[in-house]
CSV table of C-alpha atoms (C1' of nucleotides) in Angstrom, one decimal:
chain,number,residue,atom,x,y,z
D,1136,MET,CA,104.9,119.7,106.0
D,1137,LYS,CA,107.4,120.3,108.8
D,1138,ASN,CA,108.4,117.8,111.4
D,1139,THR,CA,110.1,117.8,114.8
D,1140,ILE,CA,111.7,114.4,114.5
D,1141,LYS,CA,115.3,115.6,115.1
D,1142,VAL,CA,114.3,117.3,118.3
D,1143,GLU,CA,112.2,114.3,119.5
D,1144,ARG,CA,115.1,112.1,118.7
D,1145,ALA,CA,117.5,114.3,120.7
D,1146,LYS,CA,115.1,114.2,123.7
D,1147,LYS,CA,115.2,110.4,123.6
D,1148,ASP,CA,118.9,110.4,122.7
D,1149,ILE,CA,118.5,107.9,119.9
D,1150,THR,CA,120.2,107.8,116.5
D,1151,GLN,CA,118.5,107.7,113.1
D,1152,ALA,CA,119.6,104.1,112.8
D,1153,GLY,CA,118.3,103.3,116.3
D,1154,LEU,CA,114.9,104.9,115.6
D,1155,ALA,CA,114.7,103.1,112.3
D,1156,GLU,CA,115.2,99.8,114.0
D,1157,GLN,CA,112.6,100.6,116.7
D,1158,LEU,CA,110.0,101.5,114.0
D,1159,GLY,CA,110.9,98.7,111.6
D,1160,VAL,CA,112.0,100.8,108.6
D,1161,SER,CA,115.3,101.6,107.0
D,1162,ARG,CA,117.7,104.3,108.3
D,1163,GLN,CA,117.4,106.1,105.0
D,1164,THR,CA,113.7,106.3,105.4
D,1165,ILE,CA,114.1,108.0,108.7
D,1166,ASN,CA,116.8,110.3,107.3
D,1167,ALA,CA,114.6,111.2,104.3
D,1168,ILE,CA,111.6,112.0,106.4
D,1169,GLU,CA,113.6,114.0,108.9
D,1170,LYS,CA,115.1,116.0,106.0
D,1171,GLY,CA,111.7,116.6,104.6
D,1172,LYS,CA,112.2,114.7,101.4
D,1173,PHE,CA,108.8,113.0,102.0
D,1174,VAL,CA,106.1,112.5,104.6
D,1175,PRO,CA,105.7,109.1,106.1
D,1176,SER,CA,102.6,107.0,105.9
D,1177,THR,CA,100.0,107.5,108.6
D,1178,ALA,CA,101.0,104.1,110.1
D,1179,LEU,CA,104.6,105.2,110.4
D,1180,ALA,CA,103.6,108.6,111.8
D,1181,LEU,CA,101.4,106.9,114.4
D,1182,LYS,CA,104.3,104.6,115.4
D,1183,MET,CA,106.6,107.6,115.7
D,1184,ALA,CA,104.1,109.4,117.9
D,1185,ARG,CA,103.7,106.3,120.1
D,1186,PHE,CA,107.5,105.9,120.4
D,1187,PHE,CA,108.0,109.6,121.2
D,1188,GLU,CA,105.1,109.5,123.6
D,1189,CYS,CA,103.3,112.4,121.9
D,1190,LYS,CA,100.6,113.1,119.3
D,1191,VAL,CA,101.1,112.9,115.6
D,1192,GLU,CA,100.1,116.6,115.5
D,1193,ASP,CA,103.1,117.3,117.8
D,1194,ILE,CA,105.5,115.8,115.3
D,1195,PHE,CA,104.0,116.6,111.9
D,1196,LEU,CA,102.9,120.2,111.2
D,1197,LEU,CA,100.5,121.0,108.3
D,1198,GLU,CA,101.5,124.0,106.2
D,1199,GLU,CA,99.7,126.1,103.6
D,1200,GLU,CA,100.9,124.0,100.7
D,1201,ASP,CA,99.8,120.7,102.2
U,992,MET,CA,94.4,99.9,110.7
U,993,LYS,CA,90.9,100.7,111.8
U,994,ASN,CA,89.3,104.1,111.6
U,995,THR,CA,86.3,106.0,113.0
U,996,ILE,CA,85.5,108.2,110.1
U,997,LYS,CA,82.0,107.0,109.7
U,998,VAL,CA,81.2,107.9,113.3
U,999,GLU,CA,83.0,111.3,113.1
U,1000,ARG,CA,81.1,112.0,110.0
U,1001,ALA,CA,77.8,111.2,111.7
U,1002,LYS,CA,78.7,113.5,114.5
U,1003,LYS,CA,79.3,116.3,112.1
U,1004,ASP,CA,76.3,115.2,109.9
U,1005,ILE,CA,78.3,115.4,106.7
U,1006,THR,CA,78.2,113.1,103.7
U,1007,GLN,CA,81.3,111.3,102.1
U,1008,ALA,CA,81.0,113.8,99.2
U,1009,GLY,CA,80.8,116.7,101.6
U,1010,LEU,CA,83.8,115.6,103.5
U,1011,ALA,CA,85.7,114.9,100.3
U,1012,GLU,CA,85.0,118.5,99.2
U,1013,GLN,CA,86.1,119.9,102.5
U,1014,LEU,CA,89.4,118.0,102.4
U,1015,GLY,CA,90.1,118.5,98.7
U,1016,VAL,CA,90.0,114.8,97.7
U,1017,SER,CA,87.6,112.7,95.7
U,1018,ARG,CA,84.5,111.1,97.1
U,1019,GLN,CA,85.9,107.7,96.2
U,1020,THR,CA,89.0,108.4,98.2
U,1021,ILE,CA,86.9,109.0,101.3
U,1022,ASN,CA,84.8,106.0,100.7
U,1023,ALA,CA,87.9,103.7,100.2
U,1024,ILE,CA,89.5,105.0,103.3
U,1025,GLU,CA,86.3,104.6,105.3
U,1026,LYS,CA,85.9,101.1,104.1
U,1027,GLY,CA,89.5,100.3,105.0
U,1028,LYS,CA,90.7,99.7,101.5
U,1029,PHE,CA,93.7,101.9,102.3
U,1030,VAL,CA,95.1,104.3,104.8
U,1031,PRO,CA,95.3,107.9,103.9
U,1032,SER,CA,98.6,109.9,103.8
U,1033,THR,CA,99.7,111.7,106.9
U,1034,ALA,CA,98.7,115.0,105.4
U,1035,LEU,CA,95.1,113.8,104.8
U,1036,ALA,CA,94.9,112.2,108.2
U,1037,LEU,CA,96.0,115.5,109.8
U,1038,LYS,CA,93.4,117.4,107.8
U,1039,MET,CA,90.7,114.9,108.8
U,1040,ALA,CA,91.7,115.3,112.5
U,1041,ARG,CA,91.6,119.1,112.1
U,1042,PHE,CA,88.2,119.0,110.5
U,1043,PHE,CA,86.8,116.6,113.1
U,1044,GLU,CA,88.4,118.6,115.9
U,1045,CYS,CA,90.2,115.7,117.3
U,1046,LYS,CA,93.6,113.9,117.2
U,1047,VAL,CA,94.8,111.6,114.4
U,1048,GLU,CA,95.1,109.0,117.1
U,1049,ASP,CA,91.3,109.3,117.7
U,1050,ILE,CA,90.5,108.5,114.1
U,1051,PHE,CA,93.2,106.0,113.1
U,1052,LEU,CA,93.9,103.1,115.3
U,1053,LEU,CA,97.1,101.0,114.9
U,1054,GLU,CA,96.7,97.2,115.0
U,1055,GLU,CA,99.1,94.3,115.3
U,1056,GLU,CA,99.6,93.9,111.6
U,1057,ASP,CA,100.5,97.5,111.0
G,1027,DT,C1',56.2,103.9,95.8
G,1028,DC,C1',59.2,106.3,93.3
G,1029,DA,C1',62.8,109.4,92.6
G,1030,DA,C1',66.9,111.4,94.3
G,1031,DA,C1',70.8,111.3,97.2
G,1032,DA,C1',74.2,108.7,99.3
G,1033,DA,C1',77.1,105.0,99.5
G,1034,DG,C1',79.6,101.0,97.4
G,1035,DT,C1',82.6,99.0,93.9
G,1036,DA,C1',86.0,98.3,90.1
G,1037,DA,C1',89.7,99.1,86.9
G,1038,DA,C1',93.5,101.7,85.0
G,1039,DG,C1',96.9,104.9,85.6
G,1040,DA,C1',99.5,108.7,88.1
G,1041,DA,C1',101.9,110.1,92.1
G,1042,DA,C1',104.1,109.5,96.5
G,1043,DA,C1',106.1,106.5,100.0
G,1044,DC,C1',109.6,103.3,101.0
G,1045,DT,C1',113.4,99.8,100.1
G,1046,DT,C1',118.0,98.5,98.8
G,1047,DT,C1',122.6,99.4,97.7
G,1048,DA,C1',126.3,102.2,97.7
G,1049,DC,C1',129.1,105.9,98.6
G,1050,DA,C1',130.2,110.8,100.5
G,1051,DT,C1',130.4,114.1,104.2
G,1052,DT,C1',130.1,115.5,108.9
G,1053,DT,C1',130.8,115.1,113.8
G,1054,DG,C1',132.7,113.3,118.0
G,1055,DT,C1',136.6,111.1,120.5
G,1056,DT,C1',141.2,109.8,121.5
X,1191,DA,C1',145.4,114.2,113.0
X,1192,DA,C1',143.0,109.9,112.6
X,1193,DC,C1',139.5,106.8,113.2
X,1194,DA,C1',134.6,105.5,114.0
X,1195,DA,C1',130.0,106.7,114.3
X,1196,DA,C1',126.4,109.3,112.6
X,1197,DT,C1',124.4,111.7,109.0
X,1198,DG,C1',123.6,113.0,104.1
X,1199,DT,C1',122.6,111.8,99.4
X,1200,DA,C1',121.5,109.4,95.1
X,1201,DA,C1',119.5,106.2,91.9
X,1202,DA,C1',116.6,102.4,90.6
X,1203,DG,C1',112.8,99.6,91.7
X,1204,DT,C1',108.5,98.1,94.4
X,1205,DT,C1',104.5,99.0,97.0
X,1206,DT,C1',100.8,102.0,98.4
X,1207,DT,C1',98.1,106.0,98.0
X,1208,DC,C1',95.0,108.5,95.3
X,1209,DT,C1',92.6,110.0,91.0
X,1210,DT,C1',89.3,109.6,87.2
X,1211,DT,C1',85.5,107.5,85.1
X,1212,DA,C1',81.7,104.8,85.3
X,1213,DC,C1',78.4,101.9,86.9
X,1214,DT,C1',75.5,99.4,90.8
X,1215,DT,C1',73.3,99.2,95.2
X,1216,DT,C1',71.4,101.1,99.3
X,1217,DT,C1',69.1,104.6,101.9
X,1218,DT,C1',66.1,108.5,102.5
X,1219,DG,C1',62.1,111.2,102.1
X,1220,DA,C1',58.1,113.3,99.7
DNA sequence: TCAAAAAGTAAAGAAAACTTTACATTTGTT
DNA sequence: AACAAATGTAAAGTTTTCTTTACTTTTTGA
């Protein structure tokens, strides 16, 4: 599962810590997701999409192995 | 978190077991999600949206408490 | 009505998401 | 170069997702 969080974050010019605060999670959680260490819950994915004003599908991309 | 799986399933005329098979999960998992016992992972939510030919946002609806 | 299919439920355990704490590395600015 | 902000990483622990097995209830259709 790939994601475009870093790019979306750049568009909004917000830091990992800033995004974490907006979404109500820890900075490490954002970092881990962004680095692909794990995939967020659907609730968090939906909140991210809402914050970035796009669809979940725009941020999280299914791959073969998913 | 509410979801519209039952309705989407009706549109496609597919059973819980059939959907489970299509998505590669157990029937009980589909049942539990449909009944709101838990929210699926983002990967499964994306697969559902793909199967139902809609957006994750169309199936899973954030609420206050999420 | 009677049988089969579908849906509901429960419990125990495995796997994945997420937190907290803490420290290291990189990047940007002066 | 030096300092601060941002990012990266790791480990231990909690919560949530999901599986398997198994049984009950509801719905459907011949």
